[in-house]
Amino acid sequence: MQIQKFEAAVIGGGIIGNAIAYYLSAENIQTAVMEANEVGGKTTSAAAGMLGAHSEWEEFKDVYSFVADSHYQYDSLSKQLKETCGIDIELKKGGILNLVFSEEEKRKLEAVMKLPSVQWLSKVEVYKAEKHASQEILGAVYMKDDVHVTPLSACNGFWKGALKNGAQIFEHTMVLEVVQQGTGFLIKTTNNSFYAENVIIACGVWSNKFFSEAGLQHALVPVKGECLSVINDKMPLTKTLFHEKSYIVPRNNNQLVIGATQKWNDWNELPSFGGIQEIMEKAKSLMPEISTMRPHRFWAGLRPQSFDKRPFIGEHPETKGLYFAAGHQRNGILMAPATGMMIRDLLMERSVNKDWVNAFKLDRVEKVAEGKGVLQ
Amino acid sequence: MQIQKFEAAVIGGGIIGNAIAYYLSAENIQTAVMEANEVGGKTTSAAAGMLGAHSEWEEFKDVYSFVADSHYQYDSLSKQLKETCGIDIELKKGGILNLVFSEEEKRKLEAVMKLPSVQWLSKVEVYKAEKHASQEILGAVYMKDDVHVTPLSACNGFWKGALKNGAQIFEHTMVLEVVQQGTGFLIKTTNNSFYAENVIIACGVWSNKFFSEAGLQHALVPVKGECLSVINDKMPLTKTLFHEKSYIVPRNNNQLVIGATQKWNDWNELPSFGGIQEIMEKAKSLMPEISTMRPHRFWAGLRPQSFDKRPFIGEHPETKGLYFAAGHQRNGILMAPATGMMIRDLLMERSVNKDWVNAFKLDRVEKVAEGKGVLQ
Amino acid sequence: MQIQKFEAAVIGGGIIGNAIAYYLSAENIQTAVMEANEVGGKTTSAAAGMLGAHSEWEEFKDVYSFVADSHYQYDSLSKQLKETCGIDIELKKGGILNLVFSEEEKRKLEAVMKLPSVQWLSKVEVYKAEKHASQEILGAVYMKDDVHVTPLSACNGFWKGALKNGAQIFEHTMVLEVVQQGTGFLIKTTNNSFYAENVIIACGVWSNKFFSEAGLQHALVPVKGECLSVINDKMPLTKTLFHEKSYIVPRNNNQLVIGATQKWNDWNELPSFGGIQEIMEKAKSLMPEISTMRPHRFWAGLRPQSFDKRPFIGEHPETKGLYFAAGHQRNGILMAPATGMMIRDLLMERSVNKDWVNAFKLDRVEKVAEGKGVLQ
Amino acid sequence: MQIQKFEAAVIGGGIIGNAIAYYLSAENIQTAVMEANEVGGKTTSAAAGMLGAHSEWEEFKDVYSFVADSHYQYDSLSKQLKETCGIDIELKKGGILNLVFSEEEKRKLEAVMKLPSVQWLSKVEVYKAEKHASQEILGAVYMKDDVHVTPLSACNGFWKGALKNGAQIFEHTMVLEVVQQGTGFLIKTTNNSFYAENVIIACGVWSNKFFSEAGLQHALVPVKGECLSVINDKMPLTKTLFHEKSYIVPRNNNQLVIGATQKWNDWNELPSFGGIQEIMEKAKSLMPEISTMRPHRFWAGLRPQSFDKRPFIGEHPETKGLYFAAGHQRNGILMAPATGMMIRDLLMERSVNKDWVNAFKLDRVEKVAEGKGVLQ
Ligand SMILES: Cc1cc2nc3c(=O)[nH]c(=O)nc-3n(C[C@H](O)[C@H](O)[C@H](O)COP(=O)(O)OP(=O)(O)OC[C@H]3O[C@@H](n4cnc5c(N)ncnc54)[C@H](O)[C@@H]3O)c2cc1C
Ligand SMILES: Cc1cc2nc3c(=O)[nH]c(=O)nc-3n(C[C@H](O)[C@H](O)[C@H](O)COP(=O)(O)OP(=O)(O)OC[C@H]3O[C@@H](n4cnc5c(N)ncnc54)[C@H](O)[C@@H]3O)c2cc1C
Ligand SMILES: Cc1cc2nc3c(=O)[nH]c(=O)nc-3n(C[C@H](O)[C@H](O)[C@H](O)COP(=O)(O)OP(=O)(O)OC[C@H]3O[C@@H](n4cnc5c(N)ncnc54)[C@H](O)[C@@H]3O)c2cc1C
Ligand SMILES: Cc1cc2nc3c(=O)[nH]c(=O)nc-3n(C[C@H](O)[C@H](O)[C@H](O)COP(=O)(O)OP(=O)(O)OC[C@H]3O[C@@H](n4cnc5c(N)ncnc54)[C@H](O)[C@@H]3O)c2cc1C
């Protein structure tokens, strides 16, 4: 059998892999995606889809522009993908109410409140804006500009966009090995073999195998997150309710998404009884009325976490043509567009922001003592 | 226990009942909806959601303005319901390709082709516009202006809109009997009893019981429709493919909805093996590539059909305050806004188009011999 | 259209209706069942299927023989239905461990412990018998003879058995009215009309409408129960764990059924967030290891409860040929065989135990003050 | 972290892997199973569960005793697993009706008809035995002794049995590499690493990677099979209907399982529209009444097929302690017990039937020309 050849082969068809394929194929680079299961079926489909709420801003100080850029892309992507592919990524504004239950909590949020789009609301004001919020609060920090998308829809948008651009997507095609051959790579899969000049590893938490085969010392650790959705048969919830790492996100239909646990180094992709119980309890404390609503579905996903909680995005220091884009932890939906564009620019040898290159490079080392580097 | 009182009680929480509640409550009329199961859970959730494709125009000659008006409302509703309630009714343009396989079929569509928004496309042009269409065609009639919505989302939009307007919705509350009492009605349910000045029966095909108790001779007959959805893992389908009464409608995500059978007087609400087989075969003839896609879900619904295929919308000829709005057959999604507004106007004694009143009145009689009147 | 005629028409196709049809048709009585939805789809499919665990024995003092008889039938039914119809009702022995957390709880169970098949197990003995049980216990009362079935399977067994015996079952056929006509009854449904010499109302909690139309003063109240199932990926649980009204029942596969809430006069057939939370918490106190298992499905059902918690089983005091068999509350699975046989015997004018007739007769009155009669 | 050590590690938790773990652990061999997803979740859960119907007897001439032995085990396993683990493998007798539509078909079955438990039934006799069978037949070959099980239940039985015996099962643990180390093997997984003296590869069609790493030339090819289940709301079907490679198998409840397509070298694990259509058509030709029943669920699985359609069961010719048990194609459920026992005996150096060793050995070579060796 003839081996199919590509200029670029993306290993992994989550949102990161599909965003990369979308931006590469838009430049007429012959691109393929190899996905072991179904497109978007792993961590991507488990996400809540908040664009930025999760970011601890301290983490991203030096690369804030990367995150901001990525966020910004979604506006035009939303229109474009709807028009050209008929896919609605369900971009939704409305803002986040970060509920505050104590003076101490309020103090911690003082820095955020100084941002122009952020505002303190008293308990009375919160109640006026959102009847569903708990009555136990002091008030809330209102982040007006917050935006979220439906992650699987966003991933599907990139997928269909890439197809329209001429890319090929192979589902149920697990890559077993990537072997250097000539100027490029032979890609052995459960199915056929392929050949590509460039290979981009975008396997989320399952990228470890490729890191180690490429001689890199990194290990992504899964931080499992468990979620539950609820059918809201009451008044609509119009804003996301948020507290610490828990949230209730209203979708475009009657559903509310409740998330999420943080279970470090848990590889089990299914939700546990205890995890679901934990988020139910928290959700009730944010929005007591949820008790009378109807649970709908529960699920889990594995966030890919690196030692410093930042993704690896870049070319292998020695093997030309081999790229990685993995480890986006809690922010992969947010960072997908910028990741896709950065890989495109690196591969096309366009100039890329130096701060970003440094922050995400593959051969950065753990500066902190082990055990501190990998936090939950 | 104290009986709750309302100005208007809508019996039935499908799209018709919820549209009525939406428009009534917008006028500050105290409104309740009693729904035996869940909102939108019956015929409404089974519909494809095409706005008009189905209408045989001959049927609606004299009331074309009603249908057109209803269609027109969806544009503003879409925006309004998204803004005020966060519900996206998934209004989607793109047009319909009415595939034509023979000269005879083409001849039958000549009248339609004269409309300004309708256009003949040759086979080559069809292929350019939509690669998925069958190669066996002569060409297609392209109806550019076609619009569709996701029916359950539209119904949920009316529901949430009505709630915002102050209406109350009681799910799992089956109305057993409506008894005249004083100037209004006592409404006995499986659950509590209610009292209302006005009662609107909007029970779809299950309205017969109320027709007969109100001394009306009508009987709606269910025309069962079976559907299947498919995950499109290929290039997006951007236009609805249509032929005779079969269609493939692309949703806002990767799903295609395939419909639908027409089974006269079949009360079984679940799809049958034979029915699913029938629509699969037809779908393949419209779009051969569907064979390699993945089936997703199948379901069925009962279209409520009257003797002349038009709904009954109006006040009881003798019992003041008792209204009916049922029998929308294949066009209930399309007609929901106009039906809601017409009931509102009748109840508020505003003027209503005489043609509409006549066309839909409760005491119209079967002009044709029995057996001819109720056609499939 | 010709109206179909039957010797007996059973209204309602839950386990009670199907058990009746099974025993009637076995005597060559031409029998039909009219079921509004699908066979067994309502309360029956929500039950846990314990045969007797739930019974508070005090309640049944005078009719203990009825309950015992019913229980006893299941052994032969199990074999017979498997052989003749290929349906496995999943009769399962293994016993119940009624966990005891305090001396007070232990005292309350002293009477039960005197039964020959019941035994006190110390904490150590419990642990030996069932590693999954909580470590917080004092011990447990072990009821060796406990048996359970899968309720929907038992119902399906009666259904198929009745079919084999020549009965006809009409699904999606809601009875709207039963009118006396000649020596029998005209049965009007959403679908066709039927005629039958005898009519048996077996509509569970939805029987109220027929009670009131038949001039009887009874009202069944729904006591909603919510459940959750869990996939056990650990060692098998071999005994039912029980405490107060909560339980964890192991099915024949890897599933554990957790139940159940008790919500008085709640007609909503879907589980609530709060209800699910409640049973999860209780389950964890019975079996801490459940926390690491995987939740599977949740559901709810409405137990039909009479003023004295006993079913109504008997002929109408005035209208000959009209029977009722409804109100089995928490024991409908247990009592189905005896109920079916009792209706058969009444209808065939065979002798029936007088105590039973008295205990279940339709015109018994509330002896206790209202508000006390209907307890949770 | 301390690496866990085992005497035997089974890679792959389908029915083959679990059967092996069951028989090894019964001998007090410390055993672990590493399963990439969930136990039984791949090909095993897709099977119909017929024990032998599928076997082309010519294929197994020399190893008929292996197949017969395996079949025979299920009787005692059924009882044992129910008693000790509470798992019902749903062993069901009833026989197969191999429908015959032409004299030619009849002729082909002449050999089979000579077996003592096999019998020719005329059309009239078939109709008496099974009203559901097609009227287009000439008659049927009745195989009285046929038995089937529910494959996932059987797999769960082995799983729970192994747990009871002390084995450990690790789900969501994909083995990435098996490396010789000392006298045993280091097993690297997505999760932890393990060490074992013996390793048994039982990864079904996903075993190729291990064949090639072990220097063996084999490649298993997936033969995809698509299935559909149907709810039988009519009289029970008591016998399996069979024709060529299509069948309708009645389960212990109301469900009928329809199977299956044969798609050579198709790695997609999800059913296709075209595949489902194909089996629906065939099912209708076996049992026309199926048309009015309700479709329930569809799925697919990948049968692991070797060049000569026989499994590889044995120790690596050079690497001591490394075993394979994969490639059971259409007969893995049937062959699971014998496979488990054979691996146990090889590993414990007990004597094993020489014919079996030869028939299944890892270094047998393709005797037939390529293209003929791998048949569908
Ligand atoms: C509960 C939860 C909530 C979250 N909420 C948010 C949020 O609000 N906002 C946000 O920005 N992010 C959120 N995230 C994080 C986000 O989901 C991830 O960062 C993102 O999905 C990572 O995408 P990915 O493409 O790297 O990984 P994945 O989606 O896991 O994709 C990797 C793909 O690679 C495939 N693969 C693996 N190995 C191979 C192989 N050998 N060959 C071929 N294919 C292979 C896998 O099958 C998979 O499809 C959340 C995550 C969780 C779990
Ligand atoms: C396959 C299919 C495709 C279709 N496609 C289209 C399309 O493309 N475009 C279009 O315009 N239309 C379409 N339709 C038609 C459309 O679905 C119907 O006209 C419309 O849903 C009717 O709405 P309804 O509210 O009258 O009925 P329903 O949605 O049936 O609502 C009636 C409600 O009344 C409740 N009820 C009944 N009895 C009682 C009682 N006693 N007490 C309280 N509640 C009660 C029921 O539970 C139900 O929820 C389609 C229909 C089908 C089946
Ligand atoms: C959580 C829970 C746990 C339980 N556990 C146990 C247990 O362990 N052991 C035990 O013995 N019992 C148990 N029960 C109780 C048991 O489920 C009920 O007593 C039993 O199912 C009642 O059966 P039924 O046939 O009367 O009612 P249903 O199953 O509700 O059947 C009534 C049928 O009538 C139909 N119907 C209604 N109106 C009409 C009409 N107008 N026309 C035609 N059809 C109509 C309905 O659609 C329904 O199918 C439990 C119940 C619950 C909710
Ligand atoms: C439609 C259909 C009908 C069938 N009907 C019958 C029938 O009637 N009778 C009969 O006898 N047989 C039947 N079969 C065949 C039977 O299903 C198979 O022969 C059998 O299931 C094979 O079992 P297995 O354990 O080898 O494979 P699987 O069940 O596929 O198990 C292999 C396991 O290995 C795991 N795995 C893979 N790679 C790794 C890794 N690297 N690390 C860890 N785990 C890994 C997988 O996740 C999987 O769970 C049928 C098959 C199909 C598809």
PDB file of C-alpha atoms and ligand atoms in Angstrom, chain C residues 11-17 34-38 40-44 46-50 54 173-175 202-204 206 210 225-227 247 260 301-304 325 328-334, ligand 3:
ATOM      1  CA  ILE C  11     -56.563  -0.474  32.780  1.00  0.00           C
ATOM      2  CA  GLY C  12     -52.888   0.137  33.508  1.00  0.00           C
ATOM      3  CA  GLY C  13     -49.898  -1.932  32.463  1.00  0.00           C
ATOM      4  CA  GLY C  14     -47.621  -1.747  35.528  1.00  0.00           C
ATOM      5  CA  ILE C  15     -46.701  -4.869  37.457  1.00  0.00           C
ATOM      6  CA  ILE C  16     -50.123  -5.007  39.085  1.00  0.00           C
ATOM      7  CA  GLY C  17     -52.027  -4.805  35.789  1.00  0.00           C
ATOM      8  CA  MET C  34     -54.637  -0.863  28.097  1.00  0.00           C
ATOM      9  CA  GLU C  35     -51.485   1.028  28.991  1.00  0.00           C
ATOM     10  CA  ALA C  36     -51.142   4.785  28.456  1.00  0.00           C
ATOM     11  CA  ASN C  37     -47.386   4.650  27.902  1.00  0.00           C
ATOM     12  CA  GLU C  38     -45.164   1.568  27.834  1.00  0.00           C
ATOM     13  CA  GLY C  40     -43.937  -1.138  33.290  1.00  0.00           C
ATOM     14  CA  GLY C  41     -42.607   2.286  32.393  1.00  0.00           C
ATOM     15  CA  LYS C  42     -43.915   4.142  35.445  1.00  0.00           C
ATOM     16  CA  THR C  43     -43.571   3.271  39.149  1.00  0.00           C
ATOM     17  CA  THR C  44     -42.798  -0.358  38.423  1.00  0.00           C
ATOM     18  CA  ALA C  46     -38.450   2.643  39.467  1.00  0.00           C
ATOM     19  CA  ALA C  47     -38.674   0.051  42.228  1.00  0.00           C
ATOM     20  CA  ALA C  48     -35.786  -1.697  43.915  1.00  0.00           C
ATOM     21  CA  GLY C  49     -37.547  -5.039  43.934  1.00  0.00           C
ATOM     22  CA  MET C  50     -37.046  -6.193  47.475  1.00  0.00           C
ATOM     23  CA  HIS C  54     -39.814  -2.791  53.239  1.00  0.00           C
ATOM     24  CA  THR C 173     -53.480   3.626  24.750  1.00  0.00           C
ATOM     25  CA  MET C 174     -54.641   5.931  27.512  1.00  0.00           C
ATOM     26  CA  VAL C 175     -58.094   5.226  28.898  1.00  0.00           C
ATOM     27  CA  ALA C 202     -54.753  -0.828  38.014  1.00  0.00           C
ATOM     28  CA  CYS C 203     -53.358   2.613  37.293  1.00  0.00           C
ATOM     29  CA  GLY C 204     -51.157   2.961  40.365  1.00  0.00           C
ATOM     30  CA  TRP C 206     -53.027   7.629  38.560  1.00  0.00           C
ATOM     31  CA  PHE C 210     -61.355   6.433  38.288  1.00  0.00           C
ATOM     32  CA  GLY C 225     -38.825   7.853  45.661  1.00  0.00           C
ATOM     33  CA  GLU C 226     -35.513   8.776  44.048  1.00  0.00           C
ATOM     34  CA  CYS C 227     -32.788   6.278  43.236  1.00  0.00           C
ATOM     35  CA  TYR C 247     -30.639   0.542  51.074  1.00  0.00           C
ATOM     36  CA  ALA C 260     -34.740   5.880  48.174  1.00  0.00           C
ATOM     37  CA  GLY C 301     -40.960   6.858  40.786  1.00  0.00           C
ATOM     38  CA  LEU C 302     -44.231   7.599  42.538  1.00  0.00           C
ATOM     39  CA  ARG C 303     -45.399   5.105  45.155  1.00  0.00           C
ATOM     40  CA  PRO C 304     -49.202   5.042  45.287  1.00  0.00           C
ATOM     41  CA  ALA C 325     -56.292  -2.972  42.329  1.00  0.00           C
ATOM     42  CA  HIS C 328     -49.637  -0.874  46.798  1.00  0.00           C
ATOM     43  CA  GLN C 329     -47.260   1.812  47.979  1.00  0.00           C
ATOM     44  CA  ARG C 330     -43.825   0.394  48.801  1.00  0.00           C
ATOM     45  CA  ASN C 331     -44.842  -3.197  48.320  1.00  0.00           C
ATOM     46  CA  GLY C 332     -46.296  -3.503  44.866  1.00  0.00           C
ATOM     47  CA  ILE C 333     -43.606  -5.780  43.534  1.00  0.00           C
ATOM     48  CA  LEU C 334     -43.970  -8.050  46.524  1.00  0.00           C
TER      49      LEU C 334
HETATM   50  C1  LIG E   3     -38.099   4.113  44.628  1.00  0.00           C
HETATM   51  C2  LIG E   3     -39.102   3.005  44.796  1.00  0.00           C
HETATM   52  C3  LIG E   3     -38.673   1.813  45.352  1.00  0.00           C
HETATM   53  C4  LIG E   3     -39.584   0.764  45.508  1.00  0.00           C
HETATM   54  N1  LIG E   3     -39.115  -0.411  46.003  1.00  0.00           N
HETATM   55  C5  LIG E   3     -39.987  -1.462  46.133  1.00  0.00           C
HETATM   56  C6  LIG E   3     -39.527  -2.706  46.618  1.00  0.00           C
HETATM   57  O1  LIG E   3     -38.338  -2.849  46.912  1.00  0.00           O
HETATM   58  N2  LIG E   3     -40.423  -3.721  46.746  1.00  0.00           N
HETATM   59  C7  LIG E   3     -41.730  -3.580  46.408  1.00  0.00           C
HETATM   60  O2  LIG E   3     -42.497  -4.516  46.542  1.00  0.00           O
HETATM   61  N3  LIG E   3     -42.187  -2.402  45.923  1.00  0.00           N
HETATM   62  C8  LIG E   3     -41.347  -1.340  45.783  1.00  0.00           C
HETATM   63  N4  LIG E   3     -41.802  -0.149  45.303  1.00  0.00           N
HETATM   64  C9  LIG E   3     -43.249   0.012  45.064  1.00  0.00           C
HETATM   65  C10 LIG E   3     -43.674  -0.516  43.715  1.00  0.00           C
HETATM   66  O3  LIG E   3     -42.869   0.042  42.715  1.00  0.00           O
HETATM   67  C11 LIG E   3     -45.132  -0.148  43.437  1.00  0.00           C
HETATM   68  O4  LIG E   3     -45.948  -0.523  44.512  1.00  0.00           O
HETATM   69  C12 LIG E   3     -45.655  -0.845  42.172  1.00  0.00           C
HETATM   70  O5  LIG E   3     -44.799  -0.617  41.082  1.00  0.00           O
HETATM   71  C13 LIG E   3     -47.043  -0.365  41.807  1.00  0.00           C
HETATM   72  O6  LIG E   3     -47.382  -0.959  40.582  1.00  0.00           O
HETATM   73  P1  LIG E   3     -48.619  -0.476  39.756  1.00  0.00           P
HETATM   74  O7  LIG E   3     -48.788  -1.403  38.622  1.00  0.00           O
HETATM   75  O8  LIG E   3     -49.760  -0.269  40.685  1.00  0.00           O
HETATM   76  O9  LIG E   3     -48.228   0.984  39.276  1.00  0.00           O
HETATM   77  P2  LIG E   3     -47.426   1.503  37.987  1.00  0.00           P
HETATM   78  O10 LIG E   3     -46.199   0.736  37.725  1.00  0.00           O
HETATM   79  O11 LIG E   3     -47.298   2.969  38.142  1.00  0.00           O
HETATM   80  O12 LIG E   3     -48.420   1.162  36.814  1.00  0.00           O
HETATM   81  C14 LIG E   3     -49.595   1.895  36.573  1.00  0.00           C
HETATM   82  C15 LIG E   3     -49.705   2.025  35.072  1.00  0.00           C
HETATM   83  O13 LIG E   3     -50.965   2.599  34.745  1.00  0.00           O
HETATM   84  C16 LIG E   3     -50.794   3.404  33.612  1.00  0.00           C
HETATM   85  N5  LIG E   3     -51.901   4.329  33.530  1.00  0.00           N
HETATM   86  C17 LIG E   3     -52.188   5.373  34.343  1.00  0.00           C
HETATM   87  N6  LIG E   3     -53.300   5.986  33.946  1.00  0.00           N
HETATM   88  C18 LIG E   3     -53.764   5.301  32.871  1.00  0.00           C
HETATM   89  C19 LIG E   3     -54.904   5.444  32.024  1.00  0.00           C
HETATM   90  N7  LIG E   3     -55.787   6.417  32.220  1.00  0.00           N
HETATM   91  N8  LIG E   3     -55.044   4.570  30.996  1.00  0.00           N
HETATM   92  C20 LIG E   3     -54.161   3.565  30.806  1.00  0.00           C
HETATM   93  N9  LIG E   3     -53.064   3.394  31.580  1.00  0.00           N
HETATM   94  C21 LIG E   3     -52.888   4.252  32.606  1.00  0.00           C
HETATM   95  C22 LIG E   3     -49.459   4.067  33.842  1.00  0.00           C
HETATM   96  O14 LIG E   3     -48.902   4.527  32.617  1.00  0.00           O
HETATM   97  C23 LIG E   3     -48.668   2.955  34.487  1.00  0.00           C
HETATM   98  O15 LIG E   3     -47.872   2.247  33.552  1.00  0.00           O
HETATM   99  C24 LIG E   3     -40.923   0.919  45.131  1.00  0.00           C
HETATM  100  C25 LIG E   3     -41.347   2.113  44.573  1.00  0.00           C
HETATM  101  C26 LIG E   3     -40.425   3.162  44.384  1.00  0.00           C
HETATM  102  C27 LIG E   3     -40.879   4.429  43.761  1.00  0.00           C
END
